[in-house]
Coordinates of C-alpha atoms and ligand atoms in Angstrom, one line a residue:
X1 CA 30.7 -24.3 -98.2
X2 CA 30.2 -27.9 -97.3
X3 CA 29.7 -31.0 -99.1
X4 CA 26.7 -33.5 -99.3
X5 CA 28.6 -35.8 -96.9
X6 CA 29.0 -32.5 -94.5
X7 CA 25.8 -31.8 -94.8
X8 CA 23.7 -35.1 -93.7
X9 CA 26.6 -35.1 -90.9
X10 CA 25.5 -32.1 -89.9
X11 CA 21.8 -32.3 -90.0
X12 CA 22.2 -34.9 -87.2
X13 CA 24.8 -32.8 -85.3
X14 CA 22.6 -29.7 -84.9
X15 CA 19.6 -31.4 -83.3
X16 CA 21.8 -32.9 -80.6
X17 CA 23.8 -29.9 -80.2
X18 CA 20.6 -27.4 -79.8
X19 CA 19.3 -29.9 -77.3
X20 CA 22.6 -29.7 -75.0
X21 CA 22.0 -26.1 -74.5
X22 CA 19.5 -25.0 -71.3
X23 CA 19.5 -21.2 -71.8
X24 CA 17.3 -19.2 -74.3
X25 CA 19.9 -16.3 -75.1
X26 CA 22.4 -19.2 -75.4
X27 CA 19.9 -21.3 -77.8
X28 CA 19.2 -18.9 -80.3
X29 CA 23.0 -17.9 -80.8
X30 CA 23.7 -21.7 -81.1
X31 CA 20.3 -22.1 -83.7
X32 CA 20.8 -19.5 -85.7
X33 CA 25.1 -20.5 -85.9
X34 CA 24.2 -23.7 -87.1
X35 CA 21.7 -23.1 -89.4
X36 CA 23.9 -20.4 -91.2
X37 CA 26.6 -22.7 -91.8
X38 CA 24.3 -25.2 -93.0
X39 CA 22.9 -22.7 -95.9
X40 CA 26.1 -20.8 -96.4
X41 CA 23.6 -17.7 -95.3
X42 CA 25.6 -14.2 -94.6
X43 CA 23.1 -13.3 -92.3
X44 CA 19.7 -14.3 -90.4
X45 CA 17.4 -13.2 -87.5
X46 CA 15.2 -15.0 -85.4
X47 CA 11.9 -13.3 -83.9
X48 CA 10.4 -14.5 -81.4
X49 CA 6.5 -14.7 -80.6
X50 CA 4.8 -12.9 -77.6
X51 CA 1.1 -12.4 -78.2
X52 CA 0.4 -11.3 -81.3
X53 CA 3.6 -9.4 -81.9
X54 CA 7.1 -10.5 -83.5
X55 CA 10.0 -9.7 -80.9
X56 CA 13.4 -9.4 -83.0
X57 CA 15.7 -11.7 -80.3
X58 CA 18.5 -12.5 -82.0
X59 CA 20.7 -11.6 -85.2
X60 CA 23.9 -12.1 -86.8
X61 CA 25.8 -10.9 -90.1
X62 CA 28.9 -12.2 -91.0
X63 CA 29.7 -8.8 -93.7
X64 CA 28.8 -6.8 -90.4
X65 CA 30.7 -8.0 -88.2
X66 CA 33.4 -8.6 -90.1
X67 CA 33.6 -4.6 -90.4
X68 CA 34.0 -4.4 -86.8
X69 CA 37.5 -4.7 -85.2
X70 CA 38.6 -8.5 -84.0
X71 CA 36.4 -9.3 -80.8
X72 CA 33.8 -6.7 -81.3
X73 CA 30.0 -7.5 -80.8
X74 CA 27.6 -6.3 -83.4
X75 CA 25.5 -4.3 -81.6
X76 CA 21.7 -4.1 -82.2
X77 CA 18.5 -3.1 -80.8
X78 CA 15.2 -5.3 -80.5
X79 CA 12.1 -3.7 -81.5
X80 CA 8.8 -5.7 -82.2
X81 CA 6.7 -6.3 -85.4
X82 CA 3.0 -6.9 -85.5
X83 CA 1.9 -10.6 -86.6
X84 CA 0.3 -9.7 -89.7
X85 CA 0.9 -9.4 -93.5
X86 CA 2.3 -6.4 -93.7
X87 CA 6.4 -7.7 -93.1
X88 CA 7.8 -10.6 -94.5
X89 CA 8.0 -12.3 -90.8
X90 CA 4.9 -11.6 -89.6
X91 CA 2.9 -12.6 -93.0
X92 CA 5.5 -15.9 -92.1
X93 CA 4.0 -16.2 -88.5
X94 CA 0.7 -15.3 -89.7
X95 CA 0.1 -17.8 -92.3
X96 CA 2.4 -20.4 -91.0
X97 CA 4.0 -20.7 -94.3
X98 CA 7.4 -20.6 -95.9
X99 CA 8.9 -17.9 -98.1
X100 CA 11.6 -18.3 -100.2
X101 CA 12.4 -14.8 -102.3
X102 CA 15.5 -14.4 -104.6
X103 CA 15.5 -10.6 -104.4
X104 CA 13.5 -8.8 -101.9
X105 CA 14.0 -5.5 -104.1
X106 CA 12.1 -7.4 -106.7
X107 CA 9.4 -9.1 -105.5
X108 CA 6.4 -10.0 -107.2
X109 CA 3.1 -8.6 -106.2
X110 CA 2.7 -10.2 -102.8
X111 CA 0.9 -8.6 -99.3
X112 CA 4.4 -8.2 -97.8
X113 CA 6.3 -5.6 -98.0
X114 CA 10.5 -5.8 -97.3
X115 CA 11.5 -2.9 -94.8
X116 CA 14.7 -1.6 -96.2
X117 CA 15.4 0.3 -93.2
X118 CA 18.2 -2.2 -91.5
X119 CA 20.0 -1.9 -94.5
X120 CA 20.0 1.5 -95.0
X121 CA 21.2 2.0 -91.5
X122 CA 24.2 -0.5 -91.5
X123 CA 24.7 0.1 -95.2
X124 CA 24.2 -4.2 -96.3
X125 CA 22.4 -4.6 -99.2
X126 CA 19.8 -7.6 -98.2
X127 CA 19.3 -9.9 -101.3
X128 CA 17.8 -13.5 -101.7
X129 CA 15.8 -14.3 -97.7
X130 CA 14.7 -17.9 -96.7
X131 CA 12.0 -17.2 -93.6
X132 CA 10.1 -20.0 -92.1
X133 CA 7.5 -20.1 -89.3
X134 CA 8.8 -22.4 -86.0
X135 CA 5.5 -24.3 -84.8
X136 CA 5.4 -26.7 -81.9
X137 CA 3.9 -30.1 -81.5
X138 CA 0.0 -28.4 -80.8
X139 CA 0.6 -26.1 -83.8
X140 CA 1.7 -23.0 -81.8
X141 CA 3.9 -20.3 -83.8
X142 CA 6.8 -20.0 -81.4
X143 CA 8.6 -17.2 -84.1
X144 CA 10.3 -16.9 -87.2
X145 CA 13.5 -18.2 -88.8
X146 CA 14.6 -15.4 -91.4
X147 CA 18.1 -16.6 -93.1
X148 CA 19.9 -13.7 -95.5
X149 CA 22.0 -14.0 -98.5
X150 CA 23.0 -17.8 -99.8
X151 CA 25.8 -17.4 -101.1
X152 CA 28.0 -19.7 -103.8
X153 CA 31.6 -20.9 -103.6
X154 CA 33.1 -17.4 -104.7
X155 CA 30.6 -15.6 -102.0
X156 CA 28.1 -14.1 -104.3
X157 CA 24.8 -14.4 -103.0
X158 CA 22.4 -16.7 -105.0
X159 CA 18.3 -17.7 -104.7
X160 CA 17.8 -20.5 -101.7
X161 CA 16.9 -23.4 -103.6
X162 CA 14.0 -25.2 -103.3
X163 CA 15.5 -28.4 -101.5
X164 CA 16.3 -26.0 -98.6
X165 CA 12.8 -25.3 -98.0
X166 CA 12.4 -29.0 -96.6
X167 CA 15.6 -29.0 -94.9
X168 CA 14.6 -25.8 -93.2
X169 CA 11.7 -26.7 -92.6
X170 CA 13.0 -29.8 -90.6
X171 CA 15.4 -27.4 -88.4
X172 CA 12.5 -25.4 -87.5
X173 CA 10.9 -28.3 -86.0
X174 CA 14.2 -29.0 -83.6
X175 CA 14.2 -25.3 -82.7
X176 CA 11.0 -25.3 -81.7
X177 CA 11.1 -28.2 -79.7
X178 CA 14.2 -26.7 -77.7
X179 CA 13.0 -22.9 -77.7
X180 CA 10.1 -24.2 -75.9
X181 CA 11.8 -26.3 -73.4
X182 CA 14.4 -23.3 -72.4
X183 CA 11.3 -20.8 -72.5
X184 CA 9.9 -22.7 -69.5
X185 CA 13.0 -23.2 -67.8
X186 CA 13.5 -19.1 -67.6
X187 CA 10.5 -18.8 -66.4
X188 CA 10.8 -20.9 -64.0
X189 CA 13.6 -19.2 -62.6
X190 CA 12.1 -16.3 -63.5
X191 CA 9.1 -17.4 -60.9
X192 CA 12.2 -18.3 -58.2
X193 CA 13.3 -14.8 -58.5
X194 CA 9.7 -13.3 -58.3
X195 CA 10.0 -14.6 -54.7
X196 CA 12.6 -12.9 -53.7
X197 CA 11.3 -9.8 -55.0
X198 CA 8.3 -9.8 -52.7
X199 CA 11.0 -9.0 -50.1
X200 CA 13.3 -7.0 -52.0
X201 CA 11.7 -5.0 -55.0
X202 CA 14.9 -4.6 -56.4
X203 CA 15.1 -8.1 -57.2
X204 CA 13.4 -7.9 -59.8
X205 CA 13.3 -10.1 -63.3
X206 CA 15.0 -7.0 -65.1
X207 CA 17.6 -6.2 -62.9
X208 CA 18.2 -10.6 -62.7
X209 CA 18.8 -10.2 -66.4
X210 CA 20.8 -7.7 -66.6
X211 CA 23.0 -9.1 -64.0
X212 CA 23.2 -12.4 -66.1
X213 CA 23.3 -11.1 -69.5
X214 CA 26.2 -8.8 -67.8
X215 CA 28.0 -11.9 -66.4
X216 CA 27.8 -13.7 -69.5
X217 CA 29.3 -10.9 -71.8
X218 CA 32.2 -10.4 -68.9
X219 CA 32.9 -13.8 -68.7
X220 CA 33.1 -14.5 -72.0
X221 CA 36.0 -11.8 -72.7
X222 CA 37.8 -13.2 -69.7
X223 CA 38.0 -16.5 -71.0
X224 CA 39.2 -16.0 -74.2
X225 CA 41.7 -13.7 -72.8
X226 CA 42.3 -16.7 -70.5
X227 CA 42.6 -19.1 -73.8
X228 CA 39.3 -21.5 -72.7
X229 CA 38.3 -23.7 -75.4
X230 CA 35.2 -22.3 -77.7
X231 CA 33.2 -24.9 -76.9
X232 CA 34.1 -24.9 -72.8
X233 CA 33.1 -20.8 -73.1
X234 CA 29.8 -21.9 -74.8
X235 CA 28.9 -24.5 -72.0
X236 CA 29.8 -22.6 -69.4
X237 CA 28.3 -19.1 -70.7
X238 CA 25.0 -21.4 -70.8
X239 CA 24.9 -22.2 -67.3
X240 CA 26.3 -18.9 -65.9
X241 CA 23.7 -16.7 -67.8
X242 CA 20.7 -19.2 -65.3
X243 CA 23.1 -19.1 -62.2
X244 CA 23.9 -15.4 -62.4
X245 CA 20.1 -15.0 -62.4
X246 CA 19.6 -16.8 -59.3
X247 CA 22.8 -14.8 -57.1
X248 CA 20.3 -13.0 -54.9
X249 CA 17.3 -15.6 -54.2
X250 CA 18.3 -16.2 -50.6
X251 CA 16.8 -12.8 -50.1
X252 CA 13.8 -14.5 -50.0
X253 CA 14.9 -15.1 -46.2
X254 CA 15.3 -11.7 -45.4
X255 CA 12.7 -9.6 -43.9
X256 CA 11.2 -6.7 -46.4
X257 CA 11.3 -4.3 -43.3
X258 CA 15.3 -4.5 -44.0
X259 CA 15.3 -5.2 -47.4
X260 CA 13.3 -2.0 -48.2
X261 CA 14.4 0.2 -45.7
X262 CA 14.9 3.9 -47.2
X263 CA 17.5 4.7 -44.9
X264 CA 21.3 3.2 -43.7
X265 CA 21.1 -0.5 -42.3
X266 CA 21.9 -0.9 -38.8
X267 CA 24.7 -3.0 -38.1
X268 CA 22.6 -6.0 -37.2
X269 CA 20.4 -5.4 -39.7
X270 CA 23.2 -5.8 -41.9
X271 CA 24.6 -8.7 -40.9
X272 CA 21.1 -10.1 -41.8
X273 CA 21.4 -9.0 -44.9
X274 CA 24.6 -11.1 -45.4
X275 CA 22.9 -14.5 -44.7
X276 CA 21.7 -13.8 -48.3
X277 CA 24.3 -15.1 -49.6
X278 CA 24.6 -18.8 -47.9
X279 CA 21.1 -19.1 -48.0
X280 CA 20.8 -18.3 -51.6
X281 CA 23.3 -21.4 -51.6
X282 CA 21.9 -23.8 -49.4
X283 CA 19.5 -24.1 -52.0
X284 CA 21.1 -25.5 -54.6
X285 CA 23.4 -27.4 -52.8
X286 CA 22.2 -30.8 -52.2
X287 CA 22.0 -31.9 -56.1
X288 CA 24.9 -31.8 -57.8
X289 CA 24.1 -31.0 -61.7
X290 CA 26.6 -28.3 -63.5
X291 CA 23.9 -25.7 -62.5
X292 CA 23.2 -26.1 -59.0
X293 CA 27.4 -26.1 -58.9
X294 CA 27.8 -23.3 -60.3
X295 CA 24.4 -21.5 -58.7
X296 CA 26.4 -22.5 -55.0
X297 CA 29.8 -20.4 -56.1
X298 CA 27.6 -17.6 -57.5
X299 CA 25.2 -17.1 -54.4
X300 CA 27.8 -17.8 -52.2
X301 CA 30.7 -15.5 -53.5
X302 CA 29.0 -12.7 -55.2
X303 CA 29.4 -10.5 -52.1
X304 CA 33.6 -11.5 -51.7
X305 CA 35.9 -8.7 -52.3
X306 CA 39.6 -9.2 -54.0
X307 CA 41.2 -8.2 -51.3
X308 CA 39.4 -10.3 -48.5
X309 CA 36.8 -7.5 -47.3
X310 CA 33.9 -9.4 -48.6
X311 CA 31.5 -11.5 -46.8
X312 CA 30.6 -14.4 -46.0
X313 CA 34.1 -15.7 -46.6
X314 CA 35.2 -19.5 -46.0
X315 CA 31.4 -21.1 -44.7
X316 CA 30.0 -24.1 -45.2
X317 CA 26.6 -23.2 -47.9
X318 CA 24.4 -25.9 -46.1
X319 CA 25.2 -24.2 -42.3
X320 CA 26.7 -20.8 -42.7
X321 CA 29.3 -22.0 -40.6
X322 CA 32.9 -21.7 -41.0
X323 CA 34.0 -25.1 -42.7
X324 CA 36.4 -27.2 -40.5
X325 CA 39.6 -25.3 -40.1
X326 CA 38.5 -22.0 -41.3
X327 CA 37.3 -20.1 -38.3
X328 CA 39.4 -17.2 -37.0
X329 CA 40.0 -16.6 -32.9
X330 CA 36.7 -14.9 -32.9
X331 CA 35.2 -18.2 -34.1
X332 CA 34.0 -16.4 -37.6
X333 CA 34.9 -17.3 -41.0
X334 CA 38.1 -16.8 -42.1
X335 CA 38.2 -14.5 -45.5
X336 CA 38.3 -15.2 -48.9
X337 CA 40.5 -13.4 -51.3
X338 CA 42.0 -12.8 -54.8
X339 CA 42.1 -16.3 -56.8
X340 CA 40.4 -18.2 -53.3
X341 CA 36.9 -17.0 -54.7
X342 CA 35.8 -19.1 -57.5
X343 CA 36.2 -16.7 -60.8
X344 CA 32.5 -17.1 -61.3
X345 CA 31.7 -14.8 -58.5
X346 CA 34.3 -12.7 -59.0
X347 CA 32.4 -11.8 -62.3
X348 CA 28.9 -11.6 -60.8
X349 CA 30.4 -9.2 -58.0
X350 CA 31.4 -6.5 -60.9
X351 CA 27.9 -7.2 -63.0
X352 CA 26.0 -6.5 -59.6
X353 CA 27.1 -3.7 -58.6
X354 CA 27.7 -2.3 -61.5
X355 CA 24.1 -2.7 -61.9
X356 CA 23.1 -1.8 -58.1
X357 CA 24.9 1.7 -58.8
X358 CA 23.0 2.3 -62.1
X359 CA 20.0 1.6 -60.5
X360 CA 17.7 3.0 -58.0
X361 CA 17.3 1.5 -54.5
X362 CA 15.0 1.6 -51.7
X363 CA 18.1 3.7 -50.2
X364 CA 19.5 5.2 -53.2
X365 CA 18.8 7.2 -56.6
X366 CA 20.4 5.8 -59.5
X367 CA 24.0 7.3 -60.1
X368 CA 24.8 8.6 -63.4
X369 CA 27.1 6.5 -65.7
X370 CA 30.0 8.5 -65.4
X371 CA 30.0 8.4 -61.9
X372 CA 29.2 5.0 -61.4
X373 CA 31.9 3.7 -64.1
X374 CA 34.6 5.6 -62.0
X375 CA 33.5 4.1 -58.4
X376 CA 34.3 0.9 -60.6
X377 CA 37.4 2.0 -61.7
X378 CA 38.3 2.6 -57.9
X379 CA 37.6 -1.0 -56.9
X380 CA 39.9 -2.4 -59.3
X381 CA 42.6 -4.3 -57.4
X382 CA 40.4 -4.2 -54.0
X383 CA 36.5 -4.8 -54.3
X384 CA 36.8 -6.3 -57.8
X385 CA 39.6 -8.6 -59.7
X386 CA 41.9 -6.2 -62.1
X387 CA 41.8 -9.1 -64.7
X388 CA 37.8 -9.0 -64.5
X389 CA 38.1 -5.8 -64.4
X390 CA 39.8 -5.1 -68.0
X391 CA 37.2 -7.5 -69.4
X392 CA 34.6 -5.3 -68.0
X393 CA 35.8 -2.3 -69.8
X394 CA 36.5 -3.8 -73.0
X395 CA 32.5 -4.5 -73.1
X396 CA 31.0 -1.5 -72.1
X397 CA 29.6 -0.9 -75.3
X398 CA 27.8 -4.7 -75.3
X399 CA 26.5 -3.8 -71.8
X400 CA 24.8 -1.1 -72.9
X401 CA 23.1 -2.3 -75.4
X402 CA 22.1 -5.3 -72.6
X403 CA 20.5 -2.3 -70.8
X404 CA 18.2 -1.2 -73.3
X405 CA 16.8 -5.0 -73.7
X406 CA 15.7 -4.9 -70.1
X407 CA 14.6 -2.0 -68.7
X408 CA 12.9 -1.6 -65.3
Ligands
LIG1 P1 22.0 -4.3 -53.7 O1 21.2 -3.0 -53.5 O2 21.6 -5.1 -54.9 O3 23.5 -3.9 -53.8 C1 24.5 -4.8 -54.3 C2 25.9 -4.2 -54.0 O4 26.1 -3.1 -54.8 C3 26.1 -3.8 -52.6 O5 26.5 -4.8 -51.8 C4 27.3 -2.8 -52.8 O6 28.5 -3.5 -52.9 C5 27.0 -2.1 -54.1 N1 26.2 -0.9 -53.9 C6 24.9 -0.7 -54.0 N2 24.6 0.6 -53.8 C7 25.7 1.2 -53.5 C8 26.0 2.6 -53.2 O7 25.2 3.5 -53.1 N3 27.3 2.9 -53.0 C9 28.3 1.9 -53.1 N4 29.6 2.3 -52.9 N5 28.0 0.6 -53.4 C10 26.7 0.3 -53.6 P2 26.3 -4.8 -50.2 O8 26.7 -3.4 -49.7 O9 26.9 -6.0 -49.6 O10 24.7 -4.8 -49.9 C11 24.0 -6.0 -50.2 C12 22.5 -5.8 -50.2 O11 22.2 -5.2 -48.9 C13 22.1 -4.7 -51.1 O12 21.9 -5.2 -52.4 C14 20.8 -4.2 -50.5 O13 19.7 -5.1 -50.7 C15 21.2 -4.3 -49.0 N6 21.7 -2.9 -48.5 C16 23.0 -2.5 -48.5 N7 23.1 -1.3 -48.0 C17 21.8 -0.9 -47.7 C18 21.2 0.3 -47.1 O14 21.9 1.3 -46.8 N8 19.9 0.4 -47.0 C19 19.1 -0.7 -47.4 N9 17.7 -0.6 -47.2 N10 19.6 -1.8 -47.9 C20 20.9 -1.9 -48.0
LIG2 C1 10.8 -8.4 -92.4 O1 10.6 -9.5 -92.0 O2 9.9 -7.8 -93.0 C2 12.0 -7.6 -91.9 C3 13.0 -7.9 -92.9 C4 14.3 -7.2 -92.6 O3 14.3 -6.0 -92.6 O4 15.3 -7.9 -92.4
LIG3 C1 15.9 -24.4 -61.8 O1 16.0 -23.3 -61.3 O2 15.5 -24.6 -63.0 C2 16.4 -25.6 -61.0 C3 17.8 -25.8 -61.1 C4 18.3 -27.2 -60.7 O3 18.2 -27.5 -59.5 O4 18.8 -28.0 -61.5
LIG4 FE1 23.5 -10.0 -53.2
LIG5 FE1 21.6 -8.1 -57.0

């Protein structure tokens, strides 16, 4: 629990914090975090708006996960609620207004009900809720903040007061501000990536966030395995989920009569197909912000191989050309192998085709997950890292569950 002192420190903290952070999936997890700690809450949710439905997005529950074994995810689904009076978070969204309820087994005679489901699922027992609406600067609903069980020094869960309601209410106001901010950059790269599937309709916003969300989850377990720093995970999980998105935009060079091809690529066809990856590249690499770094060493090296096989090995991103020193006696770039490829692209390689073997293709069905998680296992030590590998397994179950939140 923290102090008064901790408290007004922190107040100033979290809006500077939130407004470091570019991704959505990486702004939500960062929100909800800090506003937890803030409350001493067990648990909370926050639902997003699209039209006029409530999209559960995000969710954490300390009792939960602390039933699961050390570096376990909680897994959960999202489902969508109607904007209306009928749930405590839509009647929130609805009315724009704050509710504050001790017990929501023994409410009052209000128009909302509280679904019990959840809890008699994942056997919690859901007590005093503190859910407030998140309205930007025109008076938009954006979604819901719902915050779960206050609870007091010893841990038992107590009412929210009623000075929290101002203080939350003055969170919901940052969030806002930053949810809308990293809502428009996803869809902006969203848009990028919409180009690239009018060549390739494979390339599509689904199959660009699973690939992320995949990359994320993988790098993530490497680098604590590695011993990375929390907060140098968190930074750089935030700009890998928007680079990972982005590996396959310089497809937008390549011509759809290759791209969507039913049948085997001809050799030279194929070695078009490779440009893909310098091109994607060349894009990004004139600025030089965290992202457009890391966008270059995902573009680039998503398509390298462990043991050197990959393409397009040592090249220059703004030519395609082998960079000084590095061309072979044939005059073509030299290979890049094992630790030579930056680990970002190591990780991107597995999420890709992992996802590329799930999934169908223009040339392909999509393979069953049995079959496709032992053509992974096979590339261990040659296609893919055995380090990145091991991480990859030991999320299979997160990955999954990323699955279900984008299907095609
Ligand atoms: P993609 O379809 O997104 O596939 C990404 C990577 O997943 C491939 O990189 C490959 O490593 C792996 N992969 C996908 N499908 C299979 C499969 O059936 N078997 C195996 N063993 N691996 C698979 P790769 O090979 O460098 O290809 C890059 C891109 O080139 C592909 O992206 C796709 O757009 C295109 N492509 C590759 N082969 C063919 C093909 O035979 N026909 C057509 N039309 N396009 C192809
Ligand atoms: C609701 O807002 O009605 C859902 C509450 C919950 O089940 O957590
Ligand atoms: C973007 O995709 O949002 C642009 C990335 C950048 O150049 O910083
Ligand atoms: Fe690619
Ligand atoms: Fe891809």
């Amino acid at each position: 629990m923290l102090n008064e002192k901790e408290k007004i420190d922190l107040i100033t903290r979290i809006s500077l914090d939130i407004n470091q952070v570019k991704d959505i999936d990486m702004l939500l997890e960062r929100i909800l975090s800090n506003i937890r700690k803030f409350f001493n809450a067990d648990a909370g949710s926050i639902y997003l708006k699209d039209r006029n439905k409530l999209k559960f997005s995000f969710t954490q529950n300390d009792t939960l996960q602390k039933r699961l074994e050390p570096g376990k995810k909680l897994i959960y689904s999202t489902f969508s609620i109607p904007v209306s009076n009928n749930s405590i978070s839509g009647y929130v969204a609805k009315n724009r207004e704050l509710v504050n309820i001790p017990d929501v087994y023994n409410m009052g005679s209000e128009p909302y009900t509280f679904d019990a489901e959840f809890d008699e699922l994942s056997d919690y027992r859901c007590k005093s809720m503190l859910a407030v609406p998140m309205t930007n600067q025109r008076g938009d609903v954006l979604g819901v903040i719902q915050i779960i069980n206050a609870q007091d020094e010893n841990g038992s869960v107590i009412p929210f007061s009623p000075a929290d309601e101002l203080a939350i209410m003055h969170f919901a106001t940052s969030a806002a501000l930053a949810i809308e901010r990293a809502q428009m950059t996803r869809n902006i790269i969203l848009r990028m990536i919409s180009m690239a599937e009018l060549r390739d309709p494979t390339e599509t916003g689904p199959h660009a966030n699973r690939v992320a969300a995949f990359s994320v989850e993988i790098f993530e377990t490497w680098a604590k395995k590695n011993g990375l720093m929390p907060d140098e995970i968190n930074r750089q999980k935030d700009i890998l989920r928007m680079a990972a998105m982005l590996h396959d935009v310089g497809k937008v060079a390549i011509s759809d009569l290759i791209l969507k091809k039913p049948g085997k690529l001809t050799m030279e066809e194929f070695e078009s197909v490779k440009s893909h990856t310098h091109l994607g590249a060349r894009l990004f690499s004139e600025n030089r912000s965290e992202l457009d770094e890391m966008a270059v060493e995902v573009a680039l090296n998503h398509h390298e191989k462990w043991d050197g096989t990959g393409y397009p090995g040592h090249v220059d991103p703004r030519s395609g050309k082998p960079l000084p020193g590095r061309a072979g006696p044939d005059g073509s770039a030299l290979p890049k192998k094992g630790d030579e490829i930056p680990v970002v692209g190591r990780i991107v390689a597995v999420a890709d085709v992992y996802d590329a073997l799930c999934s169908r293709r223009a040339y392909k069905e999509p393979w069953h997950q049995d079959r496709a998680l032992e053509a992974m296992h096979q590339g261990a030590g040659s296609h893919f890292d055995p380090a990145v590998m091991s991480a990859f397994f030991s999320t299979l179950d997160v990955l999954a569950s990323i699955t279900e939140r984008y299907p095609e």
